[in-house]
JSON list of C-alpha atoms in Angstrom, two decimals:
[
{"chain": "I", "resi": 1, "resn": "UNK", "atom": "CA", "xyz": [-5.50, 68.01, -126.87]},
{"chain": "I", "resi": 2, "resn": "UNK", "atom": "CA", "xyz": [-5.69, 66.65, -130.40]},
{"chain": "I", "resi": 3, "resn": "UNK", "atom": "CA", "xyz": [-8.68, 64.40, -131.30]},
{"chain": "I", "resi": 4, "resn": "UNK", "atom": "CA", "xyz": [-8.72, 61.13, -131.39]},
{"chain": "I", "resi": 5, "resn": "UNK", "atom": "CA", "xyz": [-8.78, 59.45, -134.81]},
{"chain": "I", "resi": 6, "resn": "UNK", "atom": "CA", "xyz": [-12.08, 57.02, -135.47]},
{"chain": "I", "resi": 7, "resn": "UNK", "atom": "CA", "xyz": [-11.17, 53.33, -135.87]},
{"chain": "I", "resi": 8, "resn": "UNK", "atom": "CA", "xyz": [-13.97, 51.15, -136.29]},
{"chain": "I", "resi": 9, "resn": "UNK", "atom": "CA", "xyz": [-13.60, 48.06, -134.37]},
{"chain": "I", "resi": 10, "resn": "UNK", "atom": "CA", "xyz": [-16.58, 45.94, -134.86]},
{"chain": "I", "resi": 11, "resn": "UNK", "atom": "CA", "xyz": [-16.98, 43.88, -131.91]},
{"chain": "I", "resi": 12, "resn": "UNK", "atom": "CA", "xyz": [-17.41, 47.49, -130.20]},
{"chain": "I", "resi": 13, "resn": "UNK", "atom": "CA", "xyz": [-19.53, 48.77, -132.61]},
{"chain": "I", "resi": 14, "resn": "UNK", "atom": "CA", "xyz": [-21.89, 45.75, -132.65]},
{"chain": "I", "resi": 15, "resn": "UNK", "atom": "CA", "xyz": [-22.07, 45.91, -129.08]},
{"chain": "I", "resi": 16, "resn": "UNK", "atom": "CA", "xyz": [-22.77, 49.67, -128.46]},
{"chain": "I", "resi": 17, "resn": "UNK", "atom": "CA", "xyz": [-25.40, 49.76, -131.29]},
{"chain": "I", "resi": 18, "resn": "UNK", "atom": "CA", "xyz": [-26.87, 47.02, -129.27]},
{"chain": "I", "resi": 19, "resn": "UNK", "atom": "CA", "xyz": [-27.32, 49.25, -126.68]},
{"chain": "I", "resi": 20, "resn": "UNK", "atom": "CA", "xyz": [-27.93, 52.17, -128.90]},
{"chain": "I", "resi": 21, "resn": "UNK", "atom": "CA", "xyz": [-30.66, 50.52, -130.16]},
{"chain": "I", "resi": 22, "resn": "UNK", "atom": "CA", "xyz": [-32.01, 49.31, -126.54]},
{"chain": "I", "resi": 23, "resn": "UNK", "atom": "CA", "xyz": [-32.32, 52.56, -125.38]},
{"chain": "I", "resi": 24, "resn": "UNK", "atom": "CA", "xyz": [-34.09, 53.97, -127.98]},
{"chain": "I", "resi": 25, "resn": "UNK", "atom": "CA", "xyz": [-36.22, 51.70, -128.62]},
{"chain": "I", "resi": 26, "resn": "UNK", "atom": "CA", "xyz": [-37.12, 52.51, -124.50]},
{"chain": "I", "resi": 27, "resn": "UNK", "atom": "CA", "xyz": [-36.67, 56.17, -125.79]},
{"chain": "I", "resi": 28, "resn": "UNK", "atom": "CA", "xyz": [-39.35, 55.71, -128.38]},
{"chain": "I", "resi": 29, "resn": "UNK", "atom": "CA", "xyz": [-41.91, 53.17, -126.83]},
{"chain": "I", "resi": 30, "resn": "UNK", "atom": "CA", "xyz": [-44.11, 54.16, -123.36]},
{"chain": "I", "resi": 31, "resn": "UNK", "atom": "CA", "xyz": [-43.53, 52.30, -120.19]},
{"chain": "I", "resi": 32, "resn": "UNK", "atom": "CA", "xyz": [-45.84, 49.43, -120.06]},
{"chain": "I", "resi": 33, "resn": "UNK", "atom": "CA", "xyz": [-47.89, 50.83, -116.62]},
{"chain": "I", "resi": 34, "resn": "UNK", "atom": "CA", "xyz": [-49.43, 53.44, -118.57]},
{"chain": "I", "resi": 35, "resn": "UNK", "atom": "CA", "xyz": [-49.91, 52.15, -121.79]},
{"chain": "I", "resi": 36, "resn": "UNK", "atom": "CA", "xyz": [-53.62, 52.06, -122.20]},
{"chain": "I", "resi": 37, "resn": "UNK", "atom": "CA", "xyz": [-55.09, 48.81, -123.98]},
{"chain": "I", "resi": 38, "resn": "UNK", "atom": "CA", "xyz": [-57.83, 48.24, -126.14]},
{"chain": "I", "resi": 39, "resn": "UNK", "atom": "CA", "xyz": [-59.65, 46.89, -122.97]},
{"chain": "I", "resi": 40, "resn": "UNK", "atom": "CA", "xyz": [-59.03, 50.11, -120.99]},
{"chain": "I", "resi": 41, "resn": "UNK", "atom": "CA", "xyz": [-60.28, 52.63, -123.55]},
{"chain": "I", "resi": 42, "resn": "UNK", "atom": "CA", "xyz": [-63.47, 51.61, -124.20]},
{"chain": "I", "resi": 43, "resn": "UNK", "atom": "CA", "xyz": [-66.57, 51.97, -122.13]},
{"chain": "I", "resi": 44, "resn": "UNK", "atom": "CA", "xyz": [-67.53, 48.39, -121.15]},
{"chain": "I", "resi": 45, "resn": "UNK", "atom": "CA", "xyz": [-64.52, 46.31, -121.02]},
{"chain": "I", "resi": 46, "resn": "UNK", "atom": "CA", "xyz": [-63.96, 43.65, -123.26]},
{"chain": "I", "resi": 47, "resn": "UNK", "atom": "CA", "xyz": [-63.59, 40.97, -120.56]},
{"chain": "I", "resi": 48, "resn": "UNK", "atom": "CA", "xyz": [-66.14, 37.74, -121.71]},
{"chain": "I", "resi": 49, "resn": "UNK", "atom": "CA", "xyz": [-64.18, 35.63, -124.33]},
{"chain": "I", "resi": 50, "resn": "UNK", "atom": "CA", "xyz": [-66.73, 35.68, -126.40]},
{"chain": "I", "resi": 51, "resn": "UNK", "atom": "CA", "xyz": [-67.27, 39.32, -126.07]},
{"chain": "I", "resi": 52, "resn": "UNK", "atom": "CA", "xyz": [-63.43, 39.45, -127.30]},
{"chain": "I", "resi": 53, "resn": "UNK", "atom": "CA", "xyz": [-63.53, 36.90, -130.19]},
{"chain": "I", "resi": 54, "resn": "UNK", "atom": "CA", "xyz": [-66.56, 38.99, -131.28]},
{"chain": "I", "resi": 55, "resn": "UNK", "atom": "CA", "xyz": [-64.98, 42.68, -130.63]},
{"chain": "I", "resi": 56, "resn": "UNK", "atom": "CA", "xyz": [-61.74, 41.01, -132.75]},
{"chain": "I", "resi": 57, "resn": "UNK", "atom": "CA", "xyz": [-63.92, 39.80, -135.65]},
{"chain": "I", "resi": 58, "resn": "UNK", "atom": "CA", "xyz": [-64.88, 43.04, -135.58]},
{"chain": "I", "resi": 59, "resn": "UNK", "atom": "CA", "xyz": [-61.49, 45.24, -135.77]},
{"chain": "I", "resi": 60, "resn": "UNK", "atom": "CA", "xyz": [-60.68, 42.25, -138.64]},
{"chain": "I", "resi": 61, "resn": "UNK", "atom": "CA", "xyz": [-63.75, 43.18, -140.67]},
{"chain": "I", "resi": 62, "resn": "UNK", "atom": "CA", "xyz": [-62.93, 46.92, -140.40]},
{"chain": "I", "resi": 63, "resn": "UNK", "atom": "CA", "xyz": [-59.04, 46.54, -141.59]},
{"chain": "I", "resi": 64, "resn": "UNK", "atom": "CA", "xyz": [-60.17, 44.24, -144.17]},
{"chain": "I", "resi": 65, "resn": "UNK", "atom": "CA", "xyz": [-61.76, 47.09, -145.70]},
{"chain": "I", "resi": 66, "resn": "UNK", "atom": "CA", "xyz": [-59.37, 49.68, -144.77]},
{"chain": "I", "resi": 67, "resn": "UNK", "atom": "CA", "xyz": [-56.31, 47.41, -146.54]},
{"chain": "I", "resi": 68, "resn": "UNK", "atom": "CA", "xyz": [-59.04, 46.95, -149.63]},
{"chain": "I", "resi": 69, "resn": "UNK", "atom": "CA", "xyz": [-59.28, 50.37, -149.98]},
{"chain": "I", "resi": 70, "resn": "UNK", "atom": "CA", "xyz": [-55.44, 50.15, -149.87]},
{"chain": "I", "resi": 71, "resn": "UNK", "atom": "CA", "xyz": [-54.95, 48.26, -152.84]},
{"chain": "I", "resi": 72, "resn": "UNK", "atom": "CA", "xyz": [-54.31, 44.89, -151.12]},
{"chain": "I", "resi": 73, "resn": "UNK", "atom": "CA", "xyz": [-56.23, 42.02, -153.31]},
{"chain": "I", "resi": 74, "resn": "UNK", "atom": "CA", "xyz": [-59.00, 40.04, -151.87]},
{"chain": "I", "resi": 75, "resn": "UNK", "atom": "CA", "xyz": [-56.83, 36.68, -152.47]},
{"chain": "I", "resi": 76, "resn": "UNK", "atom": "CA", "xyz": [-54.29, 38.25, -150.14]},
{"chain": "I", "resi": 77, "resn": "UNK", "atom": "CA", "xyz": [-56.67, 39.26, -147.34]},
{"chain": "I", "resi": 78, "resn": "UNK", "atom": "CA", "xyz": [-58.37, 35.97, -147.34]},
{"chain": "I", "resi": 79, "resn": "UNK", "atom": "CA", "xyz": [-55.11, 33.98, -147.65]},
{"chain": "I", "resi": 80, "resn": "UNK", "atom": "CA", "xyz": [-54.24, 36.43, -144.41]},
{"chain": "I", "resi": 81, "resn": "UNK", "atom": "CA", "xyz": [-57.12, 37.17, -142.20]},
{"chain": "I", "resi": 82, "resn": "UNK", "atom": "CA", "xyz": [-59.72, 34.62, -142.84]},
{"chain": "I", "resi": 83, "resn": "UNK", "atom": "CA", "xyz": [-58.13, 32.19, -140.03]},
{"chain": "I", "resi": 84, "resn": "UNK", "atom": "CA", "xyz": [-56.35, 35.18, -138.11]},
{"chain": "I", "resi": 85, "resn": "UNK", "atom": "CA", "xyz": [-56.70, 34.34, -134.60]},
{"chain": "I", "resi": 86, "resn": "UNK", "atom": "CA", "xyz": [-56.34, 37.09, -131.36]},
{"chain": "I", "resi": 87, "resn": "UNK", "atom": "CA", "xyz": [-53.90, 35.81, -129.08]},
{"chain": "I", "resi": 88, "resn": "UNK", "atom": "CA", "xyz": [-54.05, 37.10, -125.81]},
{"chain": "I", "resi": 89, "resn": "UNK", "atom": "CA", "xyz": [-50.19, 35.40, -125.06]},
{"chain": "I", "resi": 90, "resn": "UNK", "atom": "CA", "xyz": [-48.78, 37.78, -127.48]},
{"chain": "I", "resi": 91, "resn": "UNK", "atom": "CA", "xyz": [-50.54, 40.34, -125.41]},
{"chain": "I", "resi": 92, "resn": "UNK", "atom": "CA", "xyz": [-49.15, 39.22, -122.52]},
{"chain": "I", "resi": 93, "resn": "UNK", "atom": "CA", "xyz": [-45.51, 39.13, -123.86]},
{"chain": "I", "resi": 94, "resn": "UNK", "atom": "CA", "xyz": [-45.82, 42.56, -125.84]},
{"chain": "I", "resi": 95, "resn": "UNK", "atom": "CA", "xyz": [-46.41, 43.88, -122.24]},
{"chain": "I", "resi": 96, "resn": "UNK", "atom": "CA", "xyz": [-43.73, 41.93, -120.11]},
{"chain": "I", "resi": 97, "resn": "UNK", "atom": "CA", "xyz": [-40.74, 42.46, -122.77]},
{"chain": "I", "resi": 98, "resn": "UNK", "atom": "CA", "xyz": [-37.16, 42.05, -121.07]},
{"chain": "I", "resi": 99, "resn": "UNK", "atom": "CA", "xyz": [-35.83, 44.76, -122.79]},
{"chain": "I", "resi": 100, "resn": "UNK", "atom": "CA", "xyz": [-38.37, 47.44, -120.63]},
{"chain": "I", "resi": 101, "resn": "UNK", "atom": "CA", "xyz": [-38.76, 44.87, -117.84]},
{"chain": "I", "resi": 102, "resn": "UNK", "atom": "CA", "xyz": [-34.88, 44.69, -116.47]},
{"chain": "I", "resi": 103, "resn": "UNK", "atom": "CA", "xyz": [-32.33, 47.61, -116.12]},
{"chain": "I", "resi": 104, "resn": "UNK", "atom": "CA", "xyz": [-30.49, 48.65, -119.28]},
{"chain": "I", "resi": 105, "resn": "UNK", "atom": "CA", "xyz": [-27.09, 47.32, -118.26]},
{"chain": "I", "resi": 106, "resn": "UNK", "atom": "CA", "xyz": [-28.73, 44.08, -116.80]},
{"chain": "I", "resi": 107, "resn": "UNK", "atom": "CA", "xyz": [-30.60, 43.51, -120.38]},
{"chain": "I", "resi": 108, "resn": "UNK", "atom": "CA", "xyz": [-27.59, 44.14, -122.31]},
{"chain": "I", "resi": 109, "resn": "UNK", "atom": "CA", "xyz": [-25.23, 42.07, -120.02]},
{"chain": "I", "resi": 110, "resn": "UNK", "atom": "CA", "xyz": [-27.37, 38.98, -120.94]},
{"chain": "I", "resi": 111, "resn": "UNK", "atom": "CA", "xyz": [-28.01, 39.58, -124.43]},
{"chain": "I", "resi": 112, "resn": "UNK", "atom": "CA", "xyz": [-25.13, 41.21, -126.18]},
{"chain": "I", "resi": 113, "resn": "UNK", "atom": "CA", "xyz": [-22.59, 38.26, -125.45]},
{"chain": "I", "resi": 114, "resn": "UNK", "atom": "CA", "xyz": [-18.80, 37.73, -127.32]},
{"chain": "I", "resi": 115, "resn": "UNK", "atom": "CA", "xyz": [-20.79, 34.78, -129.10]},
{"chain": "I", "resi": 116, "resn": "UNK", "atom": "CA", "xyz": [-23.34, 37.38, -130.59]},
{"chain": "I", "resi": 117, "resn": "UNK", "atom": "CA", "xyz": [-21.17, 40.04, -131.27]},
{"chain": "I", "resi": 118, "resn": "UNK", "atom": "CA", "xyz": [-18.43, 37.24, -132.79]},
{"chain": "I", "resi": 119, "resn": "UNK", "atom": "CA", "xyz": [-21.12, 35.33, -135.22]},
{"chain": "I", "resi": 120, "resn": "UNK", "atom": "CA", "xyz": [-22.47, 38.84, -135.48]},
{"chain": "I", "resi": 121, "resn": "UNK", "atom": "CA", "xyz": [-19.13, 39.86, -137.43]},
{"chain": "I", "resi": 122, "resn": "UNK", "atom": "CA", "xyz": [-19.26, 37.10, -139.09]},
{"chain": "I", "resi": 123, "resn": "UNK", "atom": "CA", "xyz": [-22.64, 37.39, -140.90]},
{"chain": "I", "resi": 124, "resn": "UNK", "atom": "CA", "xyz": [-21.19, 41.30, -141.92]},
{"chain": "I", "resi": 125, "resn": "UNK", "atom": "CA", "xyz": [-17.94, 39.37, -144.02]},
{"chain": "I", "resi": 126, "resn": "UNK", "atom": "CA", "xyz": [-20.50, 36.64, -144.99]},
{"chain": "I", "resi": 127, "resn": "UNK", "atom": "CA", "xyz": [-23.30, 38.58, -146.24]},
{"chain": "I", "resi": 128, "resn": "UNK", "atom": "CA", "xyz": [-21.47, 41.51, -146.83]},
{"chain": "I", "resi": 129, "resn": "UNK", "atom": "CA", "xyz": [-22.69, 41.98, -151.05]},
{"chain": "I", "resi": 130, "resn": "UNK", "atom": "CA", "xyz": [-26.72, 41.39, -149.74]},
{"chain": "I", "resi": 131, "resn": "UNK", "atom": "CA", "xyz": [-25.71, 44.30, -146.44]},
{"chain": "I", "resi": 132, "resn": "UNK", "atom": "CA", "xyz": [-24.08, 46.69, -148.80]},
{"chain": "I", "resi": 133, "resn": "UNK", "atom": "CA", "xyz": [-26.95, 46.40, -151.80]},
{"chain": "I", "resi": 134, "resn": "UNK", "atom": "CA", "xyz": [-29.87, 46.87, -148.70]},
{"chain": "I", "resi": 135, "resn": "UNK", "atom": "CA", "xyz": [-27.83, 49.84, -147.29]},
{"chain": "I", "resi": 136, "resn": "UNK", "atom": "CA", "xyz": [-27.92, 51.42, -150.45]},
{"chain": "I", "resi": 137, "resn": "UNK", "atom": "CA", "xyz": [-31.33, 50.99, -151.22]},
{"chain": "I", "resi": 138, "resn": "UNK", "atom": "CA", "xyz": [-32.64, 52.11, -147.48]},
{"chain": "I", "resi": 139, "resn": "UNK", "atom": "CA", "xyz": [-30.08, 54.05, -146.06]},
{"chain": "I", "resi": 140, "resn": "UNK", "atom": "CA", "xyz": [-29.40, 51.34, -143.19]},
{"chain": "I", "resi": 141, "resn": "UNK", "atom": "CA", "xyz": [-25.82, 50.77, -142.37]},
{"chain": "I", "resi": 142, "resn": "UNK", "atom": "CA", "xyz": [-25.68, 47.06, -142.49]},
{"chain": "I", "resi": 143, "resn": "UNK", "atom": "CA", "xyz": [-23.73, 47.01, -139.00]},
{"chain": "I", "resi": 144, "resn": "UNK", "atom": "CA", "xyz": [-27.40, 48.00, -137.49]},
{"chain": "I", "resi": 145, "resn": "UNK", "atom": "CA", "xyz": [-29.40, 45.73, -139.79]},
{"chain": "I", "resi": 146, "resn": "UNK", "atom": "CA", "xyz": [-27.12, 42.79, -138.22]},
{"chain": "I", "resi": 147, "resn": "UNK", "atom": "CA", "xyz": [-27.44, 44.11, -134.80]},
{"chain": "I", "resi": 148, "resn": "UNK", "atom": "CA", "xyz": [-31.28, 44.22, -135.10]},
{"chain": "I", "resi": 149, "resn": "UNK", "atom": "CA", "xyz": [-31.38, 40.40, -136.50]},
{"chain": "I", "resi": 150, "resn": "UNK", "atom": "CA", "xyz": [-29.46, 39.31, -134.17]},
{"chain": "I", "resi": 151, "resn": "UNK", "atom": "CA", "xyz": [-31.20, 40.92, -130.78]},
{"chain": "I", "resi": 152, "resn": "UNK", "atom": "CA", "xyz": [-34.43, 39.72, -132.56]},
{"chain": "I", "resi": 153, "resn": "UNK", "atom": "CA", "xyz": [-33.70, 36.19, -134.41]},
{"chain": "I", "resi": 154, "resn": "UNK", "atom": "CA", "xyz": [-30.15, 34.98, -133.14]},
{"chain": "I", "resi": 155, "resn": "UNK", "atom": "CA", "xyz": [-29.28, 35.58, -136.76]},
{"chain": "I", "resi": 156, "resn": "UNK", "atom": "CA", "xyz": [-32.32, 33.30, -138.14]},
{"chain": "I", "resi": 157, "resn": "UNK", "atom": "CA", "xyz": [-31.49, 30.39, -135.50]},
{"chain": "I", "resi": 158, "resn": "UNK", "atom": "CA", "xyz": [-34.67, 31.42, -133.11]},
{"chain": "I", "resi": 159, "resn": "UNK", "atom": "CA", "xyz": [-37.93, 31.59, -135.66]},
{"chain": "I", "resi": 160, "resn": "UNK", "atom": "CA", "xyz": [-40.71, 31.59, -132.59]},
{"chain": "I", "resi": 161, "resn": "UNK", "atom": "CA", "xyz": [-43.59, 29.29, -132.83]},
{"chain": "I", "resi": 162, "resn": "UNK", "atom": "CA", "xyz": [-46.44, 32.52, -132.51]},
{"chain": "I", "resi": 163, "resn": "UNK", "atom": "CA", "xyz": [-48.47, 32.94, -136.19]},
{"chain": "I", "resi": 164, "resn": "UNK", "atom": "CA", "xyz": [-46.97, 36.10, -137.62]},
{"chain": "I", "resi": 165, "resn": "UNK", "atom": "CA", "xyz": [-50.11, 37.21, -139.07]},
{"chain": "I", "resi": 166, "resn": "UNK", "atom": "CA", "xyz": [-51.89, 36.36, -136.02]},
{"chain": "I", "resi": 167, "resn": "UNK", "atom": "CA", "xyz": [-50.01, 38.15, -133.90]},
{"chain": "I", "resi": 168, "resn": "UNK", "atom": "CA", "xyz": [-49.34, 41.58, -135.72]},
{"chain": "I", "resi": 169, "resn": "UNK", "atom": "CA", "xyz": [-53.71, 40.72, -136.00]},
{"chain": "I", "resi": 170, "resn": "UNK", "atom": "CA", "xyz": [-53.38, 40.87, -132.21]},
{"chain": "I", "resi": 171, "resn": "UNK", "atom": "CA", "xyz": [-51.37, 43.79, -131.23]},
{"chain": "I", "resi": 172, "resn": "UNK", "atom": "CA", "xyz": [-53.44, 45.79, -133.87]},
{"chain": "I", "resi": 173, "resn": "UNK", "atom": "CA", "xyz": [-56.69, 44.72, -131.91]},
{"chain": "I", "resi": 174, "resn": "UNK", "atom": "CA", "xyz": [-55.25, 45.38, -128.85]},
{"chain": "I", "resi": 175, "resn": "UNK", "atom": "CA", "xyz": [-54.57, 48.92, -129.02]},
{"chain": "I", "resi": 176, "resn": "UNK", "atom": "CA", "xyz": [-50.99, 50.34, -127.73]},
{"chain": "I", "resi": 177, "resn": "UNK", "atom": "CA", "xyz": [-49.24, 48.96, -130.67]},
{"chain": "I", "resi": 178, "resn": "UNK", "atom": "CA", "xyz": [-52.38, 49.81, -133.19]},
{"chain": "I", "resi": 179, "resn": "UNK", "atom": "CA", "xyz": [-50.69, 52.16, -135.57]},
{"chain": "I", "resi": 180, "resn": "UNK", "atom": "CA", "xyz": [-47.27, 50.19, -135.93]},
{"chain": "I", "resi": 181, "resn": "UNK", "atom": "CA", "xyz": [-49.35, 46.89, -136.21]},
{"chain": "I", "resi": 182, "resn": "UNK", "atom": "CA", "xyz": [-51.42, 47.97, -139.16]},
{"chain": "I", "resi": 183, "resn": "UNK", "atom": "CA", "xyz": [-48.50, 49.58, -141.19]}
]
């Protein structure tokens, strides 16, 4: 049997690094039930609002200093953390996200539609100089970098209304997501 000749065709290659990217991202993240919190690890659970406003003033004070020591300027951290805000939604989302919530097949069969994979090709011809220049500077192949903004943005058409700041803030605090959050 001879092998088969590779032919990219990009509505199938948007689609299946869709799901490439779906089940690694399960692959690299642990299921939800056992992901300790913030809450869970310590000794006396943070459950009094004030107790948690106070506990997160905390954690804000002590990466303050770590990102000083860092190099990041004081105009920066007080432009960023002096009204960061916890947000126990984001919380509440971080944990419930569709993507670990639902089958693969069932996640995929709602999210990577023609119309996403179709505007998806698009933005490659469109943006195609910007994808090429990024892939060469980060080693990203700019089929993936569309796949990711669209799963996550709908190519720029769905900003969110949560405070970035606030939230990465937030999932730092919180615990499971600590290290990624504070990169």
């Amino acid at each position: 049997m001879r092998p088969v000749p590779f032919s990219f065709q990009p509505a199938r290659s948007v689609a299946a690094l869709a799901g490439a990217i779906v089940v690694l991202a399960g692959c690299a993240s642990p299921p939800v039930a056992v992901a300790p919190t913030r809450a869970a690890q310590s000794a006396t659970p943070v459950d009094d609002e004030a107790q948690q406003q106070r506990a997160f003033a905390q954690w804000i004070a002590a990466f303050r200093r770590t990102a000083r020591a860092a190099g990041v300027s004081e105009a920066t951290l007080q432009s960023a953390l002096d009204t960061a805000r916890y947000l126990p939604r984001v919380v509440e989302l971080d944990q419930a996200q569709p993507e670990f919530t639902r089958t693969v097949w069932a996640y995929l069969d709602n999210t990577v539609t023609p119309q996403r994979v179709s505007q998806g090709q698009e933005k490659l011809q469109q943006l195609r100089t910007e994808l090429d220049a990024a892939s060469a500077r980060y080693g990203v192949p700019p089929a993936i970098v569309v796949a990711i903004w669209g799963m996550e943005s709908n190519y720029g058409g769905n900003y969110g209304n949560t405070p970035t700041i606030d939230a990465l803030a937030t999932l730092g605090f919180e615990g499971r997501r600590e290290a990624f959050a504070q990169r």
